CSV table of C-alpha atoms in Angstrom, one decimal:
chain,number,residue,atom,x,y,z
A,1,MET,CA,-0.1,0.0,0.0
A,2,ALA,CA,1.2,3.5,-0.7
A,3,SER,CA,-0.2,6.7,-1.1
A,4,ILE,CA,0.2,10.3,-2.2
A,5,LYS,CA,-1.7,13.3,-1.3
A,6,VAL,CA,-0.2,16.3,-3.1
A,7,ALA,CA,-2.0,19.7,-3.8
A,8,VAL,CA,0.5,20.8,-6.9
A,9,VAL,CA,0.2,24.7,-7.9
A,10,THR,CA,1.8,25.4,-11.4
A,11,GLY,CA,2.0,28.3,-13.6
A,12,GLY,CA,-0.1,27.9,-16.6
A,13,ASN,CA,0.1,29.8,-20.2
A,14,LYS,CA,0.4,33.3,-20.5
A,15,GLY,CA,-3.1,34.7,-19.6
A,16,VAL,CA,-4.3,31.7,-17.4
A,17,GLY,CA,-4.4,32.1,-13.7
A,18,LEU,CA,-2.7,29.2,-11.8
A,19,ALA,CA,-3.7,25.6,-12.0
A,20,VAL,CA,-4.2,23.2,-9.2
A,21,VAL,CA,-3.2,19.7,-9.8
A,22,ASN,CA,-4.9,17.5,-7.1
A,23,ASN,CA,-3.5,14.0,-6.7
A,24,ALA,CA,-4.8,12.0,-3.6
A,25,GLY,CA,-4.0,8.4,-3.9
A,26,ILE,CA,-4.1,5.4,-2.2
A,27,ALA,CA,-4.5,1.6,-3.0
A,28,PHE,CA,-4.4,-1.6,-1.1
A,29,LYS,CA,-2.5,-4.5,-2.6
A,30,VAL,CA,-4.5,-7.5,-3.7
A,31,ALA,CA,-2.8,-10.0,-1.6
A,32,ASP,CA,-3.3,-7.8,1.6
A,33,ASN,CA,-5.6,-9.2,4.1
A,34,THR,CA,-6.7,-6.1,5.8
A,35,PRO,CA,-10.3,-6.3,6.4
A,36,PHE,CA,-12.2,-5.2,3.3
A,37,GLY,CA,-14.3,-2.7,5.7
A,38,THR,CA,-11.0,-1.3,6.9
A,39,GLN,CA,-9.8,-1.1,3.4
A,40,ALA,CA,-12.7,0.8,2.0
A,41,GLU,CA,-12.6,3.6,5.1
A,42,VAL,CA,-9.1,4.1,4.5
A,43,THR,CA,-9.2,3.9,0.8
A,44,MET,CA,-12.4,6.8,0.8
A,45,LYS,CA,-10.7,8.8,3.6
A,46,THR,CA,-7.7,9.6,1.4
A,47,ASN,CA,-8.7,9.3,-2.0
A,48,PHE,CA,-12.5,10.9,-1.8
A,49,TYR,CA,-12.2,13.1,1.1
A,50,GLY,CA,-8.4,14.6,1.0
A,51,THR,CA,-9.2,15.3,-2.6
A,52,ARG,CA,-12.8,17.1,-1.2
A,53,ASP,CA,-10.7,18.8,1.5
A,54,VAL,CA,-7.9,20.4,-0.6
A,55,CYS,CA,-10.6,21.3,-3.0
A,56,LYS,CA,-12.7,23.2,-0.2
A,57,GLU,CA,-9.6,25.1,0.7
A,58,LEU,CA,-8.1,25.8,-2.7
A,59,LEU,CA,-11.2,26.4,-4.6
A,60,PRO,CA,-12.1,29.8,-3.2
A,61,LEU,CA,-8.7,30.8,-4.0
A,62,ILE,CA,-8.7,30.2,-7.6
A,63,LYS,CA,-8.4,33.1,-9.9
A,64,PRO,CA,-9.9,33.7,-13.2
A,65,HIS,CA,-9.0,31.3,-16.1
A,66,GLY,CA,-7.7,29.1,-13.4
A,67,ARG,CA,-7.3,25.1,-13.9
A,68,VAL,CA,-8.2,22.3,-11.8
A,69,VAL,CA,-7.4,18.9,-12.1
A,70,ASN,CA,-8.4,16.3,-9.7
A,71,VAL,CA,-6.6,13.1,-10.6
A,72,SER,CA,-9.1,10.2,-10.6
A,73,SER,CA,-8.8,6.9,-12.7
A,74,ILE,CA,-10.5,5.1,-15.4
A,75,VAL,CA,-11.1,2.7,-12.8
A,76,SER,CA,-13.6,4.8,-11.7
A,77,TYR,CA,-15.6,4.3,-15.1
A,78,ASN,CA,-15.0,0.6,-15.0
A,79,SER,CA,-16.4,0.3,-11.2
A,80,LEU,CA,-19.5,2.3,-12.2
A,81,GLY,CA,-20.4,-0.4,-14.7
A,82,ARG,CA,-20.4,-2.9,-12.0
A,83,CYS,CA,-22.8,-0.8,-9.7
A,84,SER,CA,-26.3,-1.9,-9.8
A,85,PRO,CA,-28.7,0.2,-12.1
A,86,GLU,CA,-29.7,2.1,-9.3
A,87,LEU,CA,-26.6,3.6,-8.2
A,88,GLN,CA,-25.6,4.1,-11.7
A,89,LYS,CA,-28.3,6.2,-12.3
A,90,VAL,CA,-27.4,8.0,-9.1
A,91,PHE,CA,-24.2,8.7,-10.3
A,92,ARG,CA,-25.0,9.7,-13.8
A,93,SER,CA,-27.2,12.1,-12.6
A,94,GLU,CA,-26.6,15.8,-13.4
A,95,SER,CA,-28.5,16.9,-9.9
A,96,ILE,CA,-26.7,15.1,-7.7
A,97,THR,CA,-25.4,17.2,-5.1
A,98,GLU,CA,-21.8,17.1,-3.1
A,99,GLU,CA,-24.1,16.4,0.0
A,100,GLU,CA,-25.8,13.4,-1.5
A,101,LEU,CA,-22.7,12.4,-2.9
A,102,VAL,CA,-20.9,12.4,0.5
A,103,LYS,CA,-23.7,10.3,2.0
A,104,LEU,CA,-23.1,7.6,-0.7
A,105,MET,CA,-19.7,7.4,0.1
A,106,GLU,CA,-20.4,7.3,3.7
A,107,LYS,CA,-23.1,4.1,2.8
A,108,PHE,CA,-20.4,2.0,0.8
A,109,VAL,CA,-18.1,2.5,3.7
A,110,GLU,CA,-20.4,1.4,6.2
A,111,ASP,CA,-21.9,-1.3,4.0
A,112,ALA,CA,-18.7,-2.5,3.5
A,113,LYS,CA,-17.9,-2.8,7.1
A,114,GLN,CA,-21.0,-5.1,7.4
A,115,ASP,CA,-19.8,-7.4,4.4
A,116,ILE,CA,-23.4,-6.3,2.5
A,117,HIS,CA,-21.9,-3.9,0.0
A,118,GLN,CA,-22.2,-6.5,-3.1
A,119,LYS,CA,-25.5,-7.0,-1.8
A,120,GLU,CA,-26.5,-3.5,-1.6
A,121,GLY,CA,-25.4,-2.8,-5.3
A,122,TRP,CA,-21.6,-1.8,-5.0
A,123,PRO,CA,-18.5,-3.2,-6.8
A,124,ASN,CA,-16.2,-5.2,-4.9
A,125,THR,CA,-13.4,-2.5,-5.2
A,126,ALA,CA,-12.7,0.0,-2.4
A,127,TYR,CA,-10.3,1.9,-4.6
A,128,GLY,CA,-12.9,2.0,-7.7
A,129,THR,CA,-15.7,3.1,-5.6
A,130,SER,CA,-13.3,6.3,-4.1
A,131,LYS,CA,-12.4,7.0,-7.6
A,132,ILE,CA,-16.3,7.0,-8.4
A,133,GLY,CA,-16.5,9.4,-5.9
A,134,VAL,CA,-13.9,11.7,-7.2
A,135,THR,CA,-15.1,11.7,-10.8
A,136,VAL,CA,-18.4,12.8,-10.0
A,137,LEU,CA,-17.1,15.1,-7.1
A,138,SER,CA,-15.6,16.7,-10.0
A,139,LYS,CA,-18.4,17.0,-12.0
A,140,ILE,CA,-20.6,18.8,-9.0
A,141,GLN,CA,-17.3,21.0,-8.5
A,142,ALA,CA,-17.4,22.2,-11.8
A,143,ARG,CA,-21.4,22.7,-12.4
A,144,GLU,CA,-21.1,24.8,-8.9
A,145,LEU,CA,-18.2,26.7,-10.4
A,146,ASP,CA,-20.4,27.7,-13.6
A,147,ALA,CA,-23.2,29.0,-11.3
A,148,THR,CA,-21.3,30.9,-9.0
A,149,ARG,CA,-18.3,32.3,-11.0
A,150,LYS,CA,-19.6,32.4,-14.4
A,151,GLY,CA,-17.3,34.4,-16.6
A,152,ASP,CA,-14.0,33.7,-14.7
A,153,GLY,CA,-13.3,30.8,-17.4
A,154,ILE,CA,-12.1,28.4,-14.7
A,155,ILE,CA,-12.0,24.9,-15.9
A,156,LEU,CA,-11.8,21.8,-13.5
A,157,ASN,CA,-11.7,17.9,-14.4
A,158,ALA,CA,-11.3,14.7,-13.6
A,159,CYS,CA,-8.3,13.0,-15.2
A,160,CYS,CA,-6.9,9.5,-15.4
A,161,PRO,CA,-3.1,9.1,-15.6
A,162,GLY,CA,-3.1,5.7,-16.4
A,163,TRP,CA,-0.9,2.7,-15.0
A,164,VAL,CA,2.1,4.5,-14.2
A,165,ARG,CA,5.2,3.5,-12.5
A,166,THR,CA,4.8,4.4,-9.2
A,167,ASP,CA,5.4,2.9,-5.5
A,168,MET,CA,1.9,2.5,-5.3
A,169,ALA,CA,1.4,1.2,-8.8
A,170,GLY,CA,4.6,-0.9,-8.7
A,171,PRO,CA,7.4,-1.4,-11.4
A,172,ASN,CA,5.5,-3.2,-14.2
A,173,ALA,CA,3.6,-0.5,-14.8
A,174,PRO,CA,3.4,0.2,-18.8
A,175,LYS,CA,3.9,4.5,-18.2
A,176,SER,CA,6.8,6.3,-17.2
A,177,PRO,CA,6.1,9.0,-14.3
A,178,ASP,CA,6.4,11.7,-17.1
A,179,GLU,CA,4.3,9.6,-19.9
A,180,GLY,CA,1.4,9.7,-16.9
A,181,ALA,CA,1.9,13.4,-16.2
A,182,GLU,CA,0.8,14.2,-19.8
A,183,THR,CA,-2.9,14.3,-19.5
A,184,PRO,CA,-3.0,16.0,-16.3
A,185,VAL,CA,-0.5,18.5,-17.5
A,186,TYR,CA,-2.4,18.7,-20.5
A,187,LEU,CA,-5.6,19.9,-18.6
A,188,ALA,CA,-3.7,22.2,-16.5
A,189,LEU,CA,-2.1,24.0,-19.4
A,190,LEU,CA,-5.5,24.4,-21.4
A,191,PRO,CA,-5.3,27.8,-23.1
A,192,PRO,CA,-7.0,30.9,-21.9
A,193,ASP,CA,-9.6,30.7,-24.5
A,194,ALA,CA,-10.7,27.3,-23.8
A,195,THR,CA,-14.1,26.6,-22.6
A,196,ALA,CA,-13.8,22.4,-22.9
A,197,PRO,CA,-13.2,20.1,-21.6
A,198,HIS,CA,-14.8,21.0,-18.5
A,199,GLY,CA,-16.5,18.6,-15.4
A,200,GLU,CA,-15.3,15.5,-17.6
A,201,LEU,CA,-13.3,12.4,-16.8
A,202,VAL,CA,-10.2,12.6,-19.3
A,203,SER,CA,-8.0,9.9,-20.0
A,204,GLU,CA,-5.4,9.9,-23.0
A,205,LYS,CA,-6.4,13.6,-23.6
A,206,LYS,CA,-9.9,12.2,-24.9
A,207,VAL,CA,-13.4,12.6,-22.7
A,208,VAL,CA,-14.4,9.4,-21.3
A,209,LYS,CA,-18.4,9.2,-21.8
A,210,TRP,CA,-19.3,9.1,-18.2
């Protein structure tokens, strides 16, 4: 198990405000015998709540034409497909609120502790479910930015860097760290006049249909 929880602030293109790349990641190894309920709680605390907490502090500080990149994973999309139809509908809703999302993430952890998560329609992955949370949170945050700071030109997305050779992903991953940085950096440096992608999950610089 390895974790990274970083908020990186970098300079953008000329005319673009600062960019925040919010990377909070933890994953238990497949062979780890930690009870699944504990894995769910710890993973959710870092991946979802860590991302949410950093955004809560930094989003109000983002200047016009700033860029925000929440590092999620394509696993969020794959895990969404393993949710019950009812949960899929909720997670794809254009009107889901942050409060409703938080309650769902809390429910997953409690269901996991009781070993009823699959019965309740959840996928059997703590990492994947936490990243569903990050992707949906990013969509909510983008909508809220449009509602509260319309005209500021701030763009916020979730992204998947891919399977990268890190302490968490291991030495057999196909991508180098530099290659894994390509999509996050692309989103962080979108030009000043860009309007899209916004509120999307982006992998290999392409929007993933949620």
